Every structure is written in C-alpha cells, then in structure tokens.
Coordinates of C-alpha atoms and ligand atoms in Angstrom, one line a residue:
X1 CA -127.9 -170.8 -34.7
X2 CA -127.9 -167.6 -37.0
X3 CA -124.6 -165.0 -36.8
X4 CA -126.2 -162.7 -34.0
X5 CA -126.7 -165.7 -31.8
X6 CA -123.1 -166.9 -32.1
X7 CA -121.4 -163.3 -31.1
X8 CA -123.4 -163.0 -28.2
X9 CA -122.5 -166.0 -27.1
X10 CA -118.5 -166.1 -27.8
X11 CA -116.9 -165.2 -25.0
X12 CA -112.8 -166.0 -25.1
X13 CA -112.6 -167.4 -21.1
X14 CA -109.1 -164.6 -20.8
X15 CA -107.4 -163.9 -17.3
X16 CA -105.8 -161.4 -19.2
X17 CA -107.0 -158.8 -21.4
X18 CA -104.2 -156.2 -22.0
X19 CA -106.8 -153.9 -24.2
X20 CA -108.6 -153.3 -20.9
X21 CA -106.0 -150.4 -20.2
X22 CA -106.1 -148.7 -23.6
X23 CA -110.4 -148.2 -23.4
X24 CA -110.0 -144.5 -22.2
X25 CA -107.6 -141.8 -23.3
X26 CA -107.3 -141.6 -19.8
X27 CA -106.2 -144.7 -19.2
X28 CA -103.8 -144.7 -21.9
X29 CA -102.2 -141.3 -20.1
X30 CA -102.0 -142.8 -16.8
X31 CA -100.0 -145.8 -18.2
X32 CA -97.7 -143.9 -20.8
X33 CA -94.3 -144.7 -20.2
X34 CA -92.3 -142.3 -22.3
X35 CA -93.4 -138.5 -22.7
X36 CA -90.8 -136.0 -25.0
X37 CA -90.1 -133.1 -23.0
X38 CA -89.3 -130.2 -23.9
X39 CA -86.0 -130.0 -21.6
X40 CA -85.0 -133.0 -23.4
X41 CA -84.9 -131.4 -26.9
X42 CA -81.1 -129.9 -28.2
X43 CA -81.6 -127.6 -31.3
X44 CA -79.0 -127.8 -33.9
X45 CA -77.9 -124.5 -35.5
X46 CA -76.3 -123.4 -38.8
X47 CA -74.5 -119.8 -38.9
X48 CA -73.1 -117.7 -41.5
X49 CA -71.5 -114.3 -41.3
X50 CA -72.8 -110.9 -42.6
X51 CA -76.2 -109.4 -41.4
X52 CA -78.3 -110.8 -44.6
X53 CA -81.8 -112.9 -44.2
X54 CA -82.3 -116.3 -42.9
X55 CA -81.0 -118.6 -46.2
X56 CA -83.0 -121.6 -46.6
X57 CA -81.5 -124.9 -47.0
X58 CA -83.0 -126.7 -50.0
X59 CA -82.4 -130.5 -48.5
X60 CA -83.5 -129.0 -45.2
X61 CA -87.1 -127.0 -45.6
X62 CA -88.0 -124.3 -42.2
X63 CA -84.1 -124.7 -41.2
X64 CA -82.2 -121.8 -42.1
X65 CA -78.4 -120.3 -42.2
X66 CA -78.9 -117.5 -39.9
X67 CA -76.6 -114.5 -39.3
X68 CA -75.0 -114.0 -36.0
X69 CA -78.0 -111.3 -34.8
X70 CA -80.8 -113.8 -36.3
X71 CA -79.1 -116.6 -34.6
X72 CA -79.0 -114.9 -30.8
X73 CA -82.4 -114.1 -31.8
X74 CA -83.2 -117.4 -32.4
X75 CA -81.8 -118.7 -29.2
X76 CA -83.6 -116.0 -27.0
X77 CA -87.2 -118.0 -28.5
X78 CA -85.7 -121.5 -28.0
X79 CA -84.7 -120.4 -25.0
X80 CA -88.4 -118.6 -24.0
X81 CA -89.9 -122.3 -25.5
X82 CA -88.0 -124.2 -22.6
X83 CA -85.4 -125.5 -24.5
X84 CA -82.0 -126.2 -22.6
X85 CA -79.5 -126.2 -25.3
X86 CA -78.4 -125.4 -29.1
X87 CA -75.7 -126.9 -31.1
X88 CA -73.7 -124.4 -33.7
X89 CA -72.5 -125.3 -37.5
X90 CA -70.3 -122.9 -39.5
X91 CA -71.2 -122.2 -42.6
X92 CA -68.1 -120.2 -43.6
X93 CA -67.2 -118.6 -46.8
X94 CA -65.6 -121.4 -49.4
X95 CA -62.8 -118.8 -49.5
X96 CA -61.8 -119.5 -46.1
X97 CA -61.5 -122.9 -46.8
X98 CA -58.0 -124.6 -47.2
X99 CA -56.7 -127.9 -47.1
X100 CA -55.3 -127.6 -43.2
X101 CA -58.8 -126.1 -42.0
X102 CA -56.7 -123.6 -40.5
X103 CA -59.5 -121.2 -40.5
X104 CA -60.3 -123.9 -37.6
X105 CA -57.9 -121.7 -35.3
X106 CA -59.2 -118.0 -35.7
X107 CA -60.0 -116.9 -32.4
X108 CA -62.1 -114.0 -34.2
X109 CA -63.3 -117.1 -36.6
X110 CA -67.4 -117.3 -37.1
X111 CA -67.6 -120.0 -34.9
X112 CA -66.5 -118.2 -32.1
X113 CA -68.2 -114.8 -32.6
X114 CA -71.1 -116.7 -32.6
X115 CA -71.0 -118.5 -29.2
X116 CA -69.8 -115.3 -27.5
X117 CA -72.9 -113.5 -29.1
X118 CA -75.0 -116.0 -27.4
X119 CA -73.8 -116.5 -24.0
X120 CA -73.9 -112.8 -23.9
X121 CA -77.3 -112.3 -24.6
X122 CA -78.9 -115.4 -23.8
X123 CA -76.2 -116.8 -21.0
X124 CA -79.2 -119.5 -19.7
X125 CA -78.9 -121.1 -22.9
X126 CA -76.3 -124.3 -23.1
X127 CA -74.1 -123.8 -26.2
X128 CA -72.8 -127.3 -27.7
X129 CA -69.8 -126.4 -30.4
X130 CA -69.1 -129.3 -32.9
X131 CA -65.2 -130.1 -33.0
X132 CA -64.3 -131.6 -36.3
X133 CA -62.4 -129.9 -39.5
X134 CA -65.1 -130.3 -41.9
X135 CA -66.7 -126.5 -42.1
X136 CA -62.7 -125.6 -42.7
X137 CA -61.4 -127.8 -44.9
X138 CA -61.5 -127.6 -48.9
X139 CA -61.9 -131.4 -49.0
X140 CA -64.2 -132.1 -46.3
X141 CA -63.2 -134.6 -44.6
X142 CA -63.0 -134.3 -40.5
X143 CA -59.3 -133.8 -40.2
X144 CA -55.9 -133.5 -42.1
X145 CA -55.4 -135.4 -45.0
X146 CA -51.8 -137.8 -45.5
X147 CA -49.3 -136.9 -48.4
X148 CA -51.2 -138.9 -50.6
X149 CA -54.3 -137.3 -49.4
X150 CA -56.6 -140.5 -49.3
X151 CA -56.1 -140.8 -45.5
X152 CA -57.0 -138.9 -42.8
X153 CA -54.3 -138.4 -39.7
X154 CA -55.2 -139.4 -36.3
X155 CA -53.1 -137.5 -33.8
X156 CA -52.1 -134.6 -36.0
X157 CA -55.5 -134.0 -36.3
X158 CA -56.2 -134.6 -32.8
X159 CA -53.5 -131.8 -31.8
X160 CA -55.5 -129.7 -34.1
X161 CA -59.2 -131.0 -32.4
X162 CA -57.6 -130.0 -28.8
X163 CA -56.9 -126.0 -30.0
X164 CA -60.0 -126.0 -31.5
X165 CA -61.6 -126.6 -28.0
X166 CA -59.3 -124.9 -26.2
X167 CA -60.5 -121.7 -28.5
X168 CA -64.1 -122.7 -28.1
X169 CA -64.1 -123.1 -24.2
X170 CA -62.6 -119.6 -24.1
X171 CA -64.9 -118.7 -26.0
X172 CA -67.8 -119.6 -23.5
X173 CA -68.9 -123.1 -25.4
X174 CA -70.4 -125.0 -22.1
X175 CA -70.2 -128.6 -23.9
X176 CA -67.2 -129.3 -27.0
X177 CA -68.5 -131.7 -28.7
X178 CA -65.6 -133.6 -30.8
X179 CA -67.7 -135.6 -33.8
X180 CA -64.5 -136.2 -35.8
X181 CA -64.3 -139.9 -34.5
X182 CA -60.2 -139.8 -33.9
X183 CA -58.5 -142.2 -31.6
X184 CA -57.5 -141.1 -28.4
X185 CA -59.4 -137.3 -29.1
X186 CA -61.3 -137.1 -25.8
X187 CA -58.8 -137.7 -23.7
X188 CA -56.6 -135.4 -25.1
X189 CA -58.9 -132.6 -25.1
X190 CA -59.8 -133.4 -21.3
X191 CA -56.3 -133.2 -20.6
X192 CA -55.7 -129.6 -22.5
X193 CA -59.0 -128.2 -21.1
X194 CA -58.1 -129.4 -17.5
X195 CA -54.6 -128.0 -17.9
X196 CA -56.0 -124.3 -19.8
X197 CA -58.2 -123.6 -16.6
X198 CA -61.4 -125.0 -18.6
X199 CA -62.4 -127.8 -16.0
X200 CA -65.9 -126.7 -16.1
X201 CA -66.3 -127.3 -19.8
X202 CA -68.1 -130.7 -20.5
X203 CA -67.8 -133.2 -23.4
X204 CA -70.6 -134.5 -25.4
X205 CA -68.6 -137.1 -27.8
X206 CA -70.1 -138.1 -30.6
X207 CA -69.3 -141.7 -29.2
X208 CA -70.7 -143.9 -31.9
X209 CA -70.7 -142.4 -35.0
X210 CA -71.5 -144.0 -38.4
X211 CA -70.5 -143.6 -41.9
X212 CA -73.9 -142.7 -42.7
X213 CA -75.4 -141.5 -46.3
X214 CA -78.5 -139.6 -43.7
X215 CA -75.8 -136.5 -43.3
X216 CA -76.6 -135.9 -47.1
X217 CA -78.8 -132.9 -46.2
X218 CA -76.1 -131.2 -43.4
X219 CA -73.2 -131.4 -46.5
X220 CA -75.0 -128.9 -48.1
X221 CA -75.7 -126.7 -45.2
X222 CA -72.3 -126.4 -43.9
X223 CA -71.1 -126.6 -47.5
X224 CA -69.0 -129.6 -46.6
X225 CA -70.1 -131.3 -50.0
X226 CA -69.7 -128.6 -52.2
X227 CA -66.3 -128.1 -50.9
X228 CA -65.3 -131.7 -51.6
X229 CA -67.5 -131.9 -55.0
X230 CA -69.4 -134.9 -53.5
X231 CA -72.5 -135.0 -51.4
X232 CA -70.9 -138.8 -50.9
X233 CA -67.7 -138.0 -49.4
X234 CA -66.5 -141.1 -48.6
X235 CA -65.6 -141.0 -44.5
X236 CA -65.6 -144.9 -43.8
X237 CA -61.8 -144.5 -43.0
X238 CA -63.0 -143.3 -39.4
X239 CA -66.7 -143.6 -38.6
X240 CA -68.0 -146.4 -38.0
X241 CA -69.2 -149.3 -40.3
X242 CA -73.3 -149.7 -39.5
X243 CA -73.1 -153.0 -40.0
X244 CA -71.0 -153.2 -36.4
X245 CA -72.9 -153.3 -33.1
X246 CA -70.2 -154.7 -30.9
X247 CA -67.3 -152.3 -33.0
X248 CA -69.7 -149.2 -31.8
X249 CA -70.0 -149.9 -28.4
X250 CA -66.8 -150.9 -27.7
X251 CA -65.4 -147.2 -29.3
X252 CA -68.1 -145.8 -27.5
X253 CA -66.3 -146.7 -24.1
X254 CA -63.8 -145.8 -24.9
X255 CA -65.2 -142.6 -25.0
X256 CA -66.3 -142.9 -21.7
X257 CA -62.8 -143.7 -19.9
X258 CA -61.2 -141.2 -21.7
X259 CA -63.5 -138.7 -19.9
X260 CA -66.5 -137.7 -21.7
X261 CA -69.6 -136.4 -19.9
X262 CA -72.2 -137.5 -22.3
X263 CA -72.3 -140.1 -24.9
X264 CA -74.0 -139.7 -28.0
X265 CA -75.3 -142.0 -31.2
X266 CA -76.0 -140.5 -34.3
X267 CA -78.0 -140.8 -36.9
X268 CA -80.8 -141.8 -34.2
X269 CA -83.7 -143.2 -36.1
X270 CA -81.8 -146.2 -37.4
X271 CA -79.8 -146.8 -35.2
X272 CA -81.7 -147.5 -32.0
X273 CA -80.2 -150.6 -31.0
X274 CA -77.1 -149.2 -30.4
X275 CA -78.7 -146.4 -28.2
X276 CA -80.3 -149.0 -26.0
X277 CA -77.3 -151.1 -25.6
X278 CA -75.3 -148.1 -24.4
X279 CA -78.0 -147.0 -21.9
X280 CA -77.7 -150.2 -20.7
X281 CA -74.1 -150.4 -20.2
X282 CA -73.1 -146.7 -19.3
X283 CA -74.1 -144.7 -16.3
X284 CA -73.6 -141.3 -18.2
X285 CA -76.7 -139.6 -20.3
X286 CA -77.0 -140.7 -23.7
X287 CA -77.7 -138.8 -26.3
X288 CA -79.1 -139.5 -29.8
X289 CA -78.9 -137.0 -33.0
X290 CA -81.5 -137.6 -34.9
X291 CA -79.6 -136.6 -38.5
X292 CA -80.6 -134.0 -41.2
X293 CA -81.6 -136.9 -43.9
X294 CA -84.2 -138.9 -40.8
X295 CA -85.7 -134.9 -40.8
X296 CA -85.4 -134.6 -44.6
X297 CA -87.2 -137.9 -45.1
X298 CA -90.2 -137.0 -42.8
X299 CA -90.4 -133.4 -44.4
X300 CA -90.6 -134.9 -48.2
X301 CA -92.9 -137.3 -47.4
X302 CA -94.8 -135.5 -45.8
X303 CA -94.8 -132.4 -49.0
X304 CA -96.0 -134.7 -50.9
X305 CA -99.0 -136.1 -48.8
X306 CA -98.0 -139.2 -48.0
X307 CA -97.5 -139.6 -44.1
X308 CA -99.3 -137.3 -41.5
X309 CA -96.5 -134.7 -40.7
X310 CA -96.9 -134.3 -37.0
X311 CA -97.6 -137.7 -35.8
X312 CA -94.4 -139.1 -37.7
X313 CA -92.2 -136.1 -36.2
X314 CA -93.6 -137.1 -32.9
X315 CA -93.7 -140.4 -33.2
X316 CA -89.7 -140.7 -34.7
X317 CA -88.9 -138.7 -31.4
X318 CA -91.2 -140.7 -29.1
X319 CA -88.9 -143.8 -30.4
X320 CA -85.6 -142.6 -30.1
X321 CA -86.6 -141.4 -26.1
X322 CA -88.0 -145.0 -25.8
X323 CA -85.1 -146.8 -26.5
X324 CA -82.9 -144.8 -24.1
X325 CA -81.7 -141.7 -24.9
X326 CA -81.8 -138.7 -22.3
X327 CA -81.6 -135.9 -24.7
X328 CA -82.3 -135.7 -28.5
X329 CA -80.3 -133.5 -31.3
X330 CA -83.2 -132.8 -33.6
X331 CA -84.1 -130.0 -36.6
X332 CA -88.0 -130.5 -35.2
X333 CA -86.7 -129.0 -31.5
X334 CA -88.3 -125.8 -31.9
X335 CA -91.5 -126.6 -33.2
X336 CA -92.0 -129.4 -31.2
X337 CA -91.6 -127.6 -28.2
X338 CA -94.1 -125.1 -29.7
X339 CA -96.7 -128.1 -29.3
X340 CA -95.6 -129.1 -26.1
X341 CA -96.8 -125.7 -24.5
Ligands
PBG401 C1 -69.3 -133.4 -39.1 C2 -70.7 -133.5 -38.7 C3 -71.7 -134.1 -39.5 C4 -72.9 -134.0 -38.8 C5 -72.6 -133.3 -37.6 N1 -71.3 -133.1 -37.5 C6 -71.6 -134.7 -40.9 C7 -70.5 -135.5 -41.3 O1 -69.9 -136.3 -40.5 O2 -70.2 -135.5 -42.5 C8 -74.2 -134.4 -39.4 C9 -75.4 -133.9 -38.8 C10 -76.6 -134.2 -39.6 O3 -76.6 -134.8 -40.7 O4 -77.7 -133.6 -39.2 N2 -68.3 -133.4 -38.2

C-alpha cells in the first residue's frame, strides 16, 4: 500500500465534524456569535485648556490632549461615526494642583467648561465625567490624604466625590462616573443628586477596579504621575488587589445596591473573568475599560512589527464583548468605528 493509497482510504467514521460550519466565509458569518458595534464603543477623552494644537501623548500614540474647541470638534466626528458616548479627563495646569484637589470644586473649572461645550454643540452625544481627585491633587492619589499623608480618607473624600457630581450634573454630565473606589460613594452621590433635582443623571461606577500597573500610560496624560513623582503611585490602599475574584465581585454589588446604573471592570483585557462573572450575576449593563497600557501594548508591538495592528485591536475588543460586557471604554473607539462603516 504506498502513501496515496492510504489517504484515500482514511476516512475517521465522525457523527460530528464541527469544521463543517467554518468551510465558507459565509458560513462562519451566519454562525458568529459576537459582532463589536459601533453603538457599543465609549471614547475616552483628555482635555486641556487654552486654544493650542492637539498635544500628543508619548505612552499613548494618535490620542491627544485637545483644547476645548478641538475636543467639541472631536465629539461632533465620534458623534457623525455612530458613537453613543465619550468619557472626559482633565489635564489641568500642575499650578492648579494642591493637596485638597480643591480645584475639584470650580464650577468654572476645565472639567466643566468642557462638558457644557459639548452638550451644547453636540447635545446627542452621552458625556461620562470621571469622579475621582486625581487630575486635582499634587499627590495623585484619588482622594484626601490623612495627617500622616500615607492614607487616603473614605468619607471626607466621599463628601468631596458628592460636590464634585453635584457640579458635574449641573453642568450637563449625563452619566458621573465615580472611579475613586471609596466605601459607601454611590450611594451617597445618589442620594445628593436625587435630593439637587439631578434624578435623571445616571451612575456608571467603576465597580471593580484594580490596583493595576496598565494605567501607567493615563498618569502621564492627566499628569497624575508627574504630580506625584511616580508613574507607580502606589493606590493598593483602595483598589482592588488582582489577585481577588470573590473580593471584586462582592464590592461590585455593592455598587449595585447602592444605586448605580451601570457596572464597570477595568482594565478589561486581563481581567475578563471578572466581567463574565458579573454579567452573570447582575441584571444591569456591564461595562469594561479596556486601560491606556492594554492600548499602549498593542500600539508598541505593533511599531515595531511584531503583531498585525488591526486584527489584535479587533480581536482584544472582540474578547472583552465575548465575555460579557455591553459597552467598551477604549482609545481604538474612533478608528474602529471608522472600519465598521
Ligand atoms: C483615576 C482614573 C484612572 C484611570 C481612569 N480614571 C487611573 C488611576 O486610577 O490611577 C485609568 C484609565 C486608563 O489607564 O486608561 N481616577
């Protein structure tokens, strides 16, 4: 029996053969189970004030600090692309900067002039506004630091958190979206927005939140970093430990009985167990932010030739739908959307 013979002939006797499905591209459409969208696709967005030119981001390459004219500009394309929502960053002058963040509470701060900017020229676009200390404070950290200044306070800062919404709703924010990771924040800014007259304001909380070294990228483009001295500041005192699975979830919950509207993991990439086991236990949407270092690491790998860029992009994002989330936080949002037309 030579070779030939023997291929012809071997023939596995298979009820089953799951390849059958994948023969045709058209097959493999009809039986796709995840598509990205581009109404599930939330642009982040860093601003700074004056009227210069876009600043690039070193750690960040084709994201850019943009003024507030550049940055309603910006939202009028996203917007045009199909994309439902943005999520604003200060990058405010280091001189504004204190140990109280109490550039935090300007009504007439960047922040804010921002957001009003936007919903007046581009009112269809959803505006997510972070709620967290960090852009304000000369150490940054998230919220106030103790006497000793090696610990963050909870519910002074929280006090502080619940102006800081307060301000933003005013402002025309549609979603605040605390990422501080403070006991007992969510409900307290429910409370202050239902009492101010801001029912209609929703809560994205960044539910479960890790002490992650892939937020390297965003220190520098909010200046957190240089502010503190350290790309590495050390936040372990309140997010959470990524080792801990059952810890996350169970402060994610919390989350959720306090009153938030949408739940959200971040970084996404590694961390898609615990977006999973949330969209298995929650009715709410879930959303995942897929962090400025799982972008940096796709971008640099990609400069240098050694993954294909778009498939990897695609392919992160494809993942991080799959495993549950309704709506992704990404840096690719707009070009992405770009390929989706
Ligand atoms: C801070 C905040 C961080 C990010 C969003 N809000 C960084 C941090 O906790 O130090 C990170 C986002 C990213 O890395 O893309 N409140």
């Amino acid at each position: 029996m030579n070779h030939s013979d023997s291929s012809e002939d071997f023939k596995l006797d298979l009820g089953r053969r799951p390849r059958r499905i994948r023969r045709l591209a058209a097959l493999r459409a009809l039986t796709q189970e995840t598509w990205l969208r581009k109404e599930d696709l939330i642009a982040p967005l860093f601003v700074i004030d004056g009227d210069g030119s876009p600043e690039a981001i070193d750690s960040m390459p084709g994201v850019f600090r943009r003024s507030i004219g550049d940055l309603v500009k910006e939202c009028h394309d996203l917007a045009s692309l199909g994309i439902p929502a943005v999520a604003l960053f200060p990058s405010i002058d280091p001189s504004l900067k204190d140990e109280k963040g109490t550039e935090s509470s300007n009504p007439y701060g960047l922040a804010l002039r921002a957001v009003r900017a936007i919903k007046e020229a581009v009112p269809e676009v959803a505006v997510i506004m972070d709620v967290a200390l960090d852009p304000y404070t000369s150490h940054g950290h998230d919220g106030l630091l103790d006497e000793s200044g090696d610990s963050v306070l909870n519910d002074e800062t929280v006090e502080l958190l619940c102006r800081m919404a307060t301000l933003q709703a005013e402002a025309g924010a549609d979603i605040v979206a605390p990422s501080d990771m403070m006991d007992g924040r969510v409900g307290a800014i429910r409370e202050t927005l239902d009492a101010l007259g801001h029912a209609d304001t929703a809560i994205m909380a960044y539910a479960a939140k890790f002490a992650s070294a892939y937020y390297g990228p965003f220190r520098e483009a909010v200046g957190s970093a240089a502010a503190a001295g350290t790309r590495q500041l050390d936040k372990r005192s309140y997010q959470l430990n990524p080792a801990n699975r059952r810890e996350a979830i169970a402060d994610a919950l919390l989350d959720e009985e306090e009153g938030a509207d949408f739940l959200m993991v971040k970084p996404a990439g590694p961390y898609l167990d615990i977006v999973r086991e949330l969209r298995e236990a929650i009715a709410l949407p879930v959303a995942a932010y897929q962090v400025s270092g799982e972008f940096a690491q796709i971008k640099a790998a990609a400069q240098v030739g050694w993954l294909d860029y778009e498939k990897c992009r695609d392919e992160s994002l494809l993942a991080i739908k799959r495993s549950g989330a309704d709506m992704i936080l990404t840096y690719f949002a707009r070009e992405v959307a770009e390929s989706i037309s």
